[in-house]
mmCIF file of C-alpha atoms in Angstrom:
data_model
loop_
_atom_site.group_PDB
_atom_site.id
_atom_site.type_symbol
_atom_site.label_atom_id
_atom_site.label_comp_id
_atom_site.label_asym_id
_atom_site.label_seq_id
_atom_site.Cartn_x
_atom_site.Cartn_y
_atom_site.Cartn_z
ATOM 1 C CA UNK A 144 -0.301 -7.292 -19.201
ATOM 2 C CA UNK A 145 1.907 -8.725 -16.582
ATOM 3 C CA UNK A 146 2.452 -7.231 -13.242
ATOM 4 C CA UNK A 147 4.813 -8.509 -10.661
ATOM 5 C CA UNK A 148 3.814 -8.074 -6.940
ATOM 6 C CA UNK A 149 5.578 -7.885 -3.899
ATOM 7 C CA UNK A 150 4.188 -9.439 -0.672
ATOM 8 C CA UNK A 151 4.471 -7.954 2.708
ATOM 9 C CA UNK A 152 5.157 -8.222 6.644
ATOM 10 C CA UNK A 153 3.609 -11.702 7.692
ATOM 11 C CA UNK A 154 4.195 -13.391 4.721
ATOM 12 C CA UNK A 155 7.633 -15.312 6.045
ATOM 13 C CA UNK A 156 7.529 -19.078 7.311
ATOM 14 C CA UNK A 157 10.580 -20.831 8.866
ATOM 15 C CA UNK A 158 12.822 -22.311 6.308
ATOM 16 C CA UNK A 159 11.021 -20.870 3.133
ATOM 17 C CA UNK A 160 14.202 -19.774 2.080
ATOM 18 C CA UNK A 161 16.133 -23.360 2.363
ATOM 19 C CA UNK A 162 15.133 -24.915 -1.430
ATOM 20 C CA UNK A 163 15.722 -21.485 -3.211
ATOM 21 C CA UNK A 164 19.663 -21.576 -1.651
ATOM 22 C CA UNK A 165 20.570 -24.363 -3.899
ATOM 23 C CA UNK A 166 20.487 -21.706 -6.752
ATOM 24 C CA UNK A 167 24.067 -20.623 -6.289
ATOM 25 C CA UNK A 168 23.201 -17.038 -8.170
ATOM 26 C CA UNK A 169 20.268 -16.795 -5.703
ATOM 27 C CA UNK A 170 22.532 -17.773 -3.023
ATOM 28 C CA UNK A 171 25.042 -15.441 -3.878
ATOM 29 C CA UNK A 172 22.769 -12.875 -3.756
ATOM 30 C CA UNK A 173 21.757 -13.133 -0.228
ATOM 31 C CA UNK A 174 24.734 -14.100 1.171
ATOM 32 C CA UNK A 175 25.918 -11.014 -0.299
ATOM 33 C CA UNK A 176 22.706 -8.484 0.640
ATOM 34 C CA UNK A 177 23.246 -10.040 4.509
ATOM 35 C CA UNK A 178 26.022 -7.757 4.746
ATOM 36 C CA UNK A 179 24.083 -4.930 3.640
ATOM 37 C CA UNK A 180 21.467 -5.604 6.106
ATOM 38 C CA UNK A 181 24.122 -6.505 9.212
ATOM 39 C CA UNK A 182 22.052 -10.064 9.150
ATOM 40 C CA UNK A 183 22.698 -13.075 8.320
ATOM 41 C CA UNK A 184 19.808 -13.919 5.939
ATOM 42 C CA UNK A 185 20.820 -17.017 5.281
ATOM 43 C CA UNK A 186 20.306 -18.451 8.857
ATOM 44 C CA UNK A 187 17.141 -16.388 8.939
ATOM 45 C CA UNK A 188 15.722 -17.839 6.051
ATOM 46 C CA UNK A 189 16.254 -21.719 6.669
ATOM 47 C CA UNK A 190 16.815 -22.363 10.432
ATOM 48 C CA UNK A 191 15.392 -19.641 12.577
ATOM 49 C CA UNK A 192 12.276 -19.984 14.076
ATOM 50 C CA UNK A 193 8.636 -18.200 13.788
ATOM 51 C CA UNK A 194 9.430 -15.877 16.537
ATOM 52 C CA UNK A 195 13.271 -14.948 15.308
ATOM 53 C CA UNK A 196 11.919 -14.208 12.002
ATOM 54 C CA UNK A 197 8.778 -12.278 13.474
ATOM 55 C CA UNK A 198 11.085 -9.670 14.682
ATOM 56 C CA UNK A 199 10.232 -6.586 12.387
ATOM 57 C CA UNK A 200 14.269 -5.465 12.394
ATOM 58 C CA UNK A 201 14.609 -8.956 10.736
ATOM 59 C CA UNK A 202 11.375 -9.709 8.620
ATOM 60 C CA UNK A 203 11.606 -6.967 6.544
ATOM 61 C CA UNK A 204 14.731 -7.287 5.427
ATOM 62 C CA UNK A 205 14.880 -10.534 4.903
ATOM 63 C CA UNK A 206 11.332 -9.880 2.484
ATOM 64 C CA UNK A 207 13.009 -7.477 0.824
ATOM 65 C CA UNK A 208 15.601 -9.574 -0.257
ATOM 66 C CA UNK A 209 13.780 -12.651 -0.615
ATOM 67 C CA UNK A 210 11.732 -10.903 -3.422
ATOM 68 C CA UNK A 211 14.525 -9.433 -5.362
ATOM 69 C CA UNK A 212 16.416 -12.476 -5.280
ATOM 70 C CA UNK A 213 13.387 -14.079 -6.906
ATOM 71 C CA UNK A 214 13.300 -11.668 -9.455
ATOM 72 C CA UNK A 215 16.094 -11.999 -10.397
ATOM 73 C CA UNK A 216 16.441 -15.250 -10.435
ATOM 74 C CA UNK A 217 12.772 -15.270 -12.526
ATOM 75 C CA UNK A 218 14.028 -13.038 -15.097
ATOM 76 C CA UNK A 219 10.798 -11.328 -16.324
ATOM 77 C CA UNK A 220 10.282 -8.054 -17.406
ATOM 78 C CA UNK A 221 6.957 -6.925 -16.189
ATOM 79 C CA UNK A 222 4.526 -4.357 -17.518
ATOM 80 C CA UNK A 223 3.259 -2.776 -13.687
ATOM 81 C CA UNK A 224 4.757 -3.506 -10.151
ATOM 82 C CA UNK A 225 3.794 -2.882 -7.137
ATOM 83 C CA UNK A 226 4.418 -3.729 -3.492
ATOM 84 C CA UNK A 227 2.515 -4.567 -0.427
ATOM 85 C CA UNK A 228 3.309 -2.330 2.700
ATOM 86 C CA UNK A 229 7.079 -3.476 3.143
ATOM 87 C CA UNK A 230 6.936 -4.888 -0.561
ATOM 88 C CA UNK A 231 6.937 -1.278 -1.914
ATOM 89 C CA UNK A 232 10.866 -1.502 -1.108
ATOM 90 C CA UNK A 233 11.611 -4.472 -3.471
ATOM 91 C CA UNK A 234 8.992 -2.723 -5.807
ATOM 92 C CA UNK A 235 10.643 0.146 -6.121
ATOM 93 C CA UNK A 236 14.196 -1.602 -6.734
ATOM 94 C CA UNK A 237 11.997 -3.604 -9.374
ATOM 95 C CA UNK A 238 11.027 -0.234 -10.915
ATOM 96 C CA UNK A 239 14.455 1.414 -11.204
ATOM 97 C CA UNK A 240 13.361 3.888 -8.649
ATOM 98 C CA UNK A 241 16.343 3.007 -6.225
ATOM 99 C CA UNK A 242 18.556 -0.024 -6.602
ATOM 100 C CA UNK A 243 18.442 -3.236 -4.735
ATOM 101 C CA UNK A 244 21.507 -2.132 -2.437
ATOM 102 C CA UNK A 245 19.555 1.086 -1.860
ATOM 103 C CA UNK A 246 16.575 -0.681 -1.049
ATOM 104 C CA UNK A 247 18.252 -2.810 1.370
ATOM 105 C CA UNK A 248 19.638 -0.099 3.162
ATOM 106 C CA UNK A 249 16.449 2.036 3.340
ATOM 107 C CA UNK A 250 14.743 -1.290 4.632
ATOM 108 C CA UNK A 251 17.103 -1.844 7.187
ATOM 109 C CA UNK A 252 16.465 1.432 8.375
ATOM 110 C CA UNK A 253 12.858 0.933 8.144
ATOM 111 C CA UNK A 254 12.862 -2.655 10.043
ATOM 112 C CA UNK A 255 14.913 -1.096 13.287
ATOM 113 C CA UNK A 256 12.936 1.982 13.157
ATOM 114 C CA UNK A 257 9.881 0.539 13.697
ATOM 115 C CA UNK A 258 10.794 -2.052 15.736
ATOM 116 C CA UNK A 259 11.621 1.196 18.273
ATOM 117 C CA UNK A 260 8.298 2.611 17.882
ATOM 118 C CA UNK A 261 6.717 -0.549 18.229
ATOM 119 C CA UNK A 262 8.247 -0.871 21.801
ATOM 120 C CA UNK A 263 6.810 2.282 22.682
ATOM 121 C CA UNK A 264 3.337 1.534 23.550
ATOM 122 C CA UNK A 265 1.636 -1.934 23.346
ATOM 123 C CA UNK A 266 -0.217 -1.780 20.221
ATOM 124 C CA UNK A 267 -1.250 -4.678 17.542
ATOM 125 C CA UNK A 268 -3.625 -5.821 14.689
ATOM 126 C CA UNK A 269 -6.366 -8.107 13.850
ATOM 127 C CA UNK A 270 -7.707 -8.937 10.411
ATOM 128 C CA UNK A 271 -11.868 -8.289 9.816
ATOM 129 C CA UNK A 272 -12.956 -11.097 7.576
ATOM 130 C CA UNK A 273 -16.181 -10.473 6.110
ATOM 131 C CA UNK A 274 -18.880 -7.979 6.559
ATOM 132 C CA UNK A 275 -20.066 -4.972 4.874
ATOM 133 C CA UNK A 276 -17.331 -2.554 4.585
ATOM 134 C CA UNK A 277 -19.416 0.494 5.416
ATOM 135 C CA UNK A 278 -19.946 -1.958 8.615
ATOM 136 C CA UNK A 279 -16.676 -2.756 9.287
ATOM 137 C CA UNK A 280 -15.362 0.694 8.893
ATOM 138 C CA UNK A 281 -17.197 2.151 11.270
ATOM 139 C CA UNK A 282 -17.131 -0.329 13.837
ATOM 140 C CA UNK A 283 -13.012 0.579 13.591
ATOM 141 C CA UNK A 284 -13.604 3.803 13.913
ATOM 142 C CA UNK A 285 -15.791 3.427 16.833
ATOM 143 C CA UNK A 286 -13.384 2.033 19.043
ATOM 144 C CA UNK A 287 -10.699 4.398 17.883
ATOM 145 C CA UNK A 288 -8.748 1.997 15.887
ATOM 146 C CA UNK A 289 -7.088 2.912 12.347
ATOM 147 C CA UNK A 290 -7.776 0.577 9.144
ATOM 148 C CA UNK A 291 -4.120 -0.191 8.486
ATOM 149 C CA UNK A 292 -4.734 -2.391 5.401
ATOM 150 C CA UNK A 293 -7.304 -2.241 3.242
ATOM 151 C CA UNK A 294 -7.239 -5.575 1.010
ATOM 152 C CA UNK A 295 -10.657 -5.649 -0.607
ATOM 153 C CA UNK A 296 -11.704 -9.308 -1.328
ATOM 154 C CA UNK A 297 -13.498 -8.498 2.298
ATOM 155 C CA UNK A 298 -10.522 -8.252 3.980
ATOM 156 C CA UNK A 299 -9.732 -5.160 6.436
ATOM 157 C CA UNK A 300 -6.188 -4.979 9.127
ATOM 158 C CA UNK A 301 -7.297 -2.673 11.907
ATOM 159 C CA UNK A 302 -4.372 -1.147 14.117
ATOM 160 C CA UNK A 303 -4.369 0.243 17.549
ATOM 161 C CA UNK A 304 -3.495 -0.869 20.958
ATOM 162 C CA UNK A 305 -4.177 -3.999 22.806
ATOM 163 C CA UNK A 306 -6.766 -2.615 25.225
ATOM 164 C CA UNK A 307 -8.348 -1.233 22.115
ATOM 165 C CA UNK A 308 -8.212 -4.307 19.782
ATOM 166 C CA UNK A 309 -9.453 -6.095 22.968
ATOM 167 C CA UNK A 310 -12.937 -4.408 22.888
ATOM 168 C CA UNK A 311 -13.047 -4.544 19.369
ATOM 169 C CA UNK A 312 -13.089 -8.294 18.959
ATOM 170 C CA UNK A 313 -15.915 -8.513 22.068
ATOM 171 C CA UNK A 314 -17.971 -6.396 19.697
ATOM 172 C CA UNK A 315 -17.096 -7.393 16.209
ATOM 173 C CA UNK A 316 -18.984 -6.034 13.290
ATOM 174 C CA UNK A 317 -22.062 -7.695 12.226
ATOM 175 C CA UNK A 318 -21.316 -10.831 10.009
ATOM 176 C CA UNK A 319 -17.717 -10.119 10.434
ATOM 177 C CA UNK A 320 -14.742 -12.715 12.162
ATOM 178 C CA UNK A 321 -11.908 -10.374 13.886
ATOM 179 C CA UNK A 322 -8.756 -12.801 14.131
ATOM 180 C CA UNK A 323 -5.714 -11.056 15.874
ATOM 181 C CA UNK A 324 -2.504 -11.338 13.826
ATOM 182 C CA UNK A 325 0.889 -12.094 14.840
ATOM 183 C CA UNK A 326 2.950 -8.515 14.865
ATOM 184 C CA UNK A 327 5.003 -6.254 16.699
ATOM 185 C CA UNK A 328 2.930 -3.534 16.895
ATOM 186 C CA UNK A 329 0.153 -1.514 15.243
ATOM 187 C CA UNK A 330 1.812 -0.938 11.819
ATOM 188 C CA UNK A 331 0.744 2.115 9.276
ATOM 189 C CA UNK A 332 -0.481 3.777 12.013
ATOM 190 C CA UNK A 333 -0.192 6.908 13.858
ATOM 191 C CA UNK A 334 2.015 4.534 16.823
ATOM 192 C CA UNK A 335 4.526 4.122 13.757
ATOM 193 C CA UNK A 336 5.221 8.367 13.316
ATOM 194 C CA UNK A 337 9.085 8.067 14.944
ATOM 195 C CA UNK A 338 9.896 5.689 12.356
ATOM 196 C CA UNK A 339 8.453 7.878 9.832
ATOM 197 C CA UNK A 340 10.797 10.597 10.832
ATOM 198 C CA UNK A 341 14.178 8.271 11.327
ATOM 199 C CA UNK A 342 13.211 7.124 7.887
ATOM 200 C CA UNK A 343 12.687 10.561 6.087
ATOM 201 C CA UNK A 344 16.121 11.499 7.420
ATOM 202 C CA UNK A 345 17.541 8.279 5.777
ATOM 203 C CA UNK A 346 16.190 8.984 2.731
ATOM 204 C CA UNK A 347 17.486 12.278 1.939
ATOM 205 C CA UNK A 348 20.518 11.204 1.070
ATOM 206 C CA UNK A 349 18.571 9.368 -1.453
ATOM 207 C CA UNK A 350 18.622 10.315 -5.530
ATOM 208 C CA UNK A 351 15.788 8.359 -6.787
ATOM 209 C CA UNK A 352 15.152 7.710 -10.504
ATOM 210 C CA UNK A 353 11.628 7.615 -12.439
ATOM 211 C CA UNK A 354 10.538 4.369 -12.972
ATOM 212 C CA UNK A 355 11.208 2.053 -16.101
ATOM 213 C CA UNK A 356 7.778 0.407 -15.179
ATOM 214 C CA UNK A 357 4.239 1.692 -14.298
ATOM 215 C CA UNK A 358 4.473 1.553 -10.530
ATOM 216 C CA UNK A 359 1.765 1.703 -8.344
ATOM 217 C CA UNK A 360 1.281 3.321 -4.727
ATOM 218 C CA UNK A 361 -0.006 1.764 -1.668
ATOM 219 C CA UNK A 362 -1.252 5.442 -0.604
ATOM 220 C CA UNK A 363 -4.133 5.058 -2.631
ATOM 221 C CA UNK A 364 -3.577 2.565 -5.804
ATOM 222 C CA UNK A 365 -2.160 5.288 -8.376
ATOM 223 C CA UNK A 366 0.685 5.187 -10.630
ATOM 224 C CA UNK A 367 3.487 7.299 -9.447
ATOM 225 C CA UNK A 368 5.395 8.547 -12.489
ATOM 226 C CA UNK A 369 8.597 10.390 -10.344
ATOM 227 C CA UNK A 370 10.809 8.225 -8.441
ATOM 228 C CA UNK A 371 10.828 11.045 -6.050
ATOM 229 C CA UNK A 372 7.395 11.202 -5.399
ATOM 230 C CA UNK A 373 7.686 7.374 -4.715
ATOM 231 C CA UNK A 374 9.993 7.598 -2.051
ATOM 232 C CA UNK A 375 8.137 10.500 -0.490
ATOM 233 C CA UNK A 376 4.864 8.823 -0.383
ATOM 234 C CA UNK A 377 6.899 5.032 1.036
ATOM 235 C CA UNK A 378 8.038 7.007 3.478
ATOM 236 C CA UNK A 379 4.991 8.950 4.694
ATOM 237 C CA UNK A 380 3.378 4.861 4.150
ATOM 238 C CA UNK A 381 5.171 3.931 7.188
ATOM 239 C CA UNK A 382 2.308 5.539 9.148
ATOM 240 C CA UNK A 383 -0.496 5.511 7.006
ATOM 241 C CA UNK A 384 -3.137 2.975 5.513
ATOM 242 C CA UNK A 385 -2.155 0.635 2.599
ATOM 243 C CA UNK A 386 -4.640 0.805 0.223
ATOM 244 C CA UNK A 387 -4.035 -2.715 -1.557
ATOM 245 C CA UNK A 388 -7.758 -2.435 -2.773
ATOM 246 C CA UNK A 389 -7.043 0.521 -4.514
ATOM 247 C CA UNK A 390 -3.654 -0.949 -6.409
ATOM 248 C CA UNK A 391 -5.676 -3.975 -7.406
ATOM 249 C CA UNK A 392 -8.554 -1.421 -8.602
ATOM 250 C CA UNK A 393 -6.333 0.183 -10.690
ATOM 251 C CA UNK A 394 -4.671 -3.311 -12.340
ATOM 252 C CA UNK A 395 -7.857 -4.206 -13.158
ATOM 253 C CA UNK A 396 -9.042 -0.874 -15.144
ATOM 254 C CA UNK A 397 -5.138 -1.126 -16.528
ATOM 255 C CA UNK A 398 -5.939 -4.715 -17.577
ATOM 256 C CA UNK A 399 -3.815 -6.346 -16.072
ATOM 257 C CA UNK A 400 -4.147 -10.282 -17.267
ATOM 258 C CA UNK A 401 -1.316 -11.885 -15.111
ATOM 259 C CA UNK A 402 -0.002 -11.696 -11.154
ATOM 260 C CA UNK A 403 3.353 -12.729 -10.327
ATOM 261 C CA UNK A 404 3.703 -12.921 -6.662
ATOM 262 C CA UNK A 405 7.586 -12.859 -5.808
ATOM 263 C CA UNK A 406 8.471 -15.183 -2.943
ATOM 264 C CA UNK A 407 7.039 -15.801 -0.171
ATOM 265 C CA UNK A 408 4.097 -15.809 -2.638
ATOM 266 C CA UNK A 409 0.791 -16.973 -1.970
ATOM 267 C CA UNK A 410 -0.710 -13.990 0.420
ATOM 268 C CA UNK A 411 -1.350 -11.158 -2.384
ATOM 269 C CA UNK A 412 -2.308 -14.030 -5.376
ATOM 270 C CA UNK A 413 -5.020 -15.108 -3.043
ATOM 271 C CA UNK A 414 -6.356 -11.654 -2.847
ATOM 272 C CA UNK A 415 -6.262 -11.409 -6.612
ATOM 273 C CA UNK A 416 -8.069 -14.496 -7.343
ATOM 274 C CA UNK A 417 -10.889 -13.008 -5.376
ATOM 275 C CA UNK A 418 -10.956 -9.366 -6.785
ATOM 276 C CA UNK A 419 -9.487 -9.895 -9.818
ATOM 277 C CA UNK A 420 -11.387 -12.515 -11.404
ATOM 278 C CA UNK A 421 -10.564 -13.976 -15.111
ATOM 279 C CA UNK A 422 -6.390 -12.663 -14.215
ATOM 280 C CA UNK A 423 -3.821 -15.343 -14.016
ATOM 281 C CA UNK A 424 -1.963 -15.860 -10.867
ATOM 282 C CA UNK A 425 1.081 -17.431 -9.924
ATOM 283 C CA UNK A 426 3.142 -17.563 -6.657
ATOM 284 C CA UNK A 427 6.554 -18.101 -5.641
ATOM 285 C CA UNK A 428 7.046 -20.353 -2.826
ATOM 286 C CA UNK A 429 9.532 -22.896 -4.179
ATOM 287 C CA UNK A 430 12.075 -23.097 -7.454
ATOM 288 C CA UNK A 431 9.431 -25.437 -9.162
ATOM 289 C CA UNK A 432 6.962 -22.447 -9.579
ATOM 290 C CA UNK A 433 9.202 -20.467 -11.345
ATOM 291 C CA UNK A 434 8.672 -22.702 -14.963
ATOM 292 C CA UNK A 435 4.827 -22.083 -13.980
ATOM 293 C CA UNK A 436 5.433 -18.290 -13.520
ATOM 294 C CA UNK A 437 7.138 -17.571 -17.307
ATOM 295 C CA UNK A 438 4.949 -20.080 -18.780
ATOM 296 C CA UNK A 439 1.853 -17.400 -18.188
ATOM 297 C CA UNK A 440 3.330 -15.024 -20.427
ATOM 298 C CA UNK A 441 3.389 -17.317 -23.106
#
């Protein structure tokens, strides 16, 4: 059982884009989604630097479109999908639940508005490496900080603002390493609520379908089987926790045998190598892997 998996904010580089371009379809593609976006993903993706491409208006659409491309430029047919935070876009174009255009827009959308709410108040996030999670939860919660992503493979986000994430890393949780992470703000958390409404609005005018695949939720790892259920909970995701331990739960007790990371691959694959031992991975980071990626499903 195949599922294909779509990686999140953070997961862009500078130029990760530049060998995939020589694929005229694949360039075609984005040259064509850039004007969907009002940004020239092109540039974005090859010259730009970190900080131009850490800009939340411009990483997530530039994800978004960087894993559809790959898709369909892949040409698999998976059993499952699912998304990571801003990954549940391309994962629900993937599904059938919007289309890609659709996606693009709503991600567009998504990318400004929280870029605004991000500017509100000076908020962030550090990743907890290690530690018991009873440990590390409460620790979080003790300093009044929100567990943005949960992981698993020992691996918890926590959200809040600086002053807050400040006192959290002088008192880190016992056999734990707190290592602050390079974002805009404090992301799937209650600091991100104005986006949630900008993005509600924008998705009324939305008629999703019910998905051709299984498709799983970041809410809390279940299969969602109406497309407008989907977009409800993506929405309402915006300012809550992603529950990536809970999607990978649920691919295991599915039985799932084989990961396909779309590209930028590599963040989500190493998570599944850790919880999901025995499953197959592959990622996409450059054409070459993409022989390596159907040659699982032989």
């Amino acid at each position: 059982m195949l599922v294909i998996v779509a990686p999140g904010q953070g997961a862009q580089t500078p130029g990760f884009l530049s060998p995939w371009l020589e694929i005229p379809e694949f360039r075609d593609r984005i040259s064509a989604w850039s004007e969907i976006v009002e940004l020239d993903l092109v540039t974005y993706g090859t010259t730009a630097g970190a900080d131009e491409i850490r800009d939340t208006a411009v990483a997530q659409p530039l994800l978004v479109a960087a894993a559809l491309a790959s898709f369909e430029t892949l040409g698999v047919r998976p059993d499952m999908v699912a998304g990571h935070s801003v990954g549940e876009l391309a994962a629900a174009a993937i599904a059938g639940v919007l289309t890609p255009e659709q996606s693009l827009a709503l991600v567009r959308e998504r990318g400004r508005a929280m870029a605004k709410a991000a500017a509100v108040t000076e908020t962030g996030m550090s990743a907890v490496l290690g530690g018991s999670e009873e440990d590390v939860l409460a620790a979080i919660s003790k300093h009044g900080l929100t567990p943005a992503n949960r992981n698993g493979a020992g691996q918890i986000v926590a959200g809040g603002t600086r002053a807050q994430l400040e006192a959290f890393a002088a008192e880190p949780p016992e056999k734990a390493r707190v290592r602050p992470l390079a974002v805009a703000g404090a992301f799937h958390t209650v600091h991100m609520a104005p986006a949630v409404d900008h993005l509600r609005a924008e998705a009324a005018a939305l008629t999703p379908a019910d998905p051709s695949v299984t498709l799983l939720s970041n809410s809390d790892g279940a299969a969602v089987a109406g497309g407008g259920e989907f977009l409800d909970r993506l929405v309402n995701q915006v300012a809550n926790p992603v529950r990536w331990d809970a999607c990978m739960a649920t691919m295991a007790e599915r039985g799932v045998t084989a990961v396909i990371e779309l590209l930028p691959g590599g963040t989500l694959t190493g998570l599944a190598r850790r919880a999901l031992p025995g499953v197959k991975t592959v990622a996409l980071k450059t054409p070459d892997d993409l022989d390596t990626a159907r040659e699982v499903l032989k």
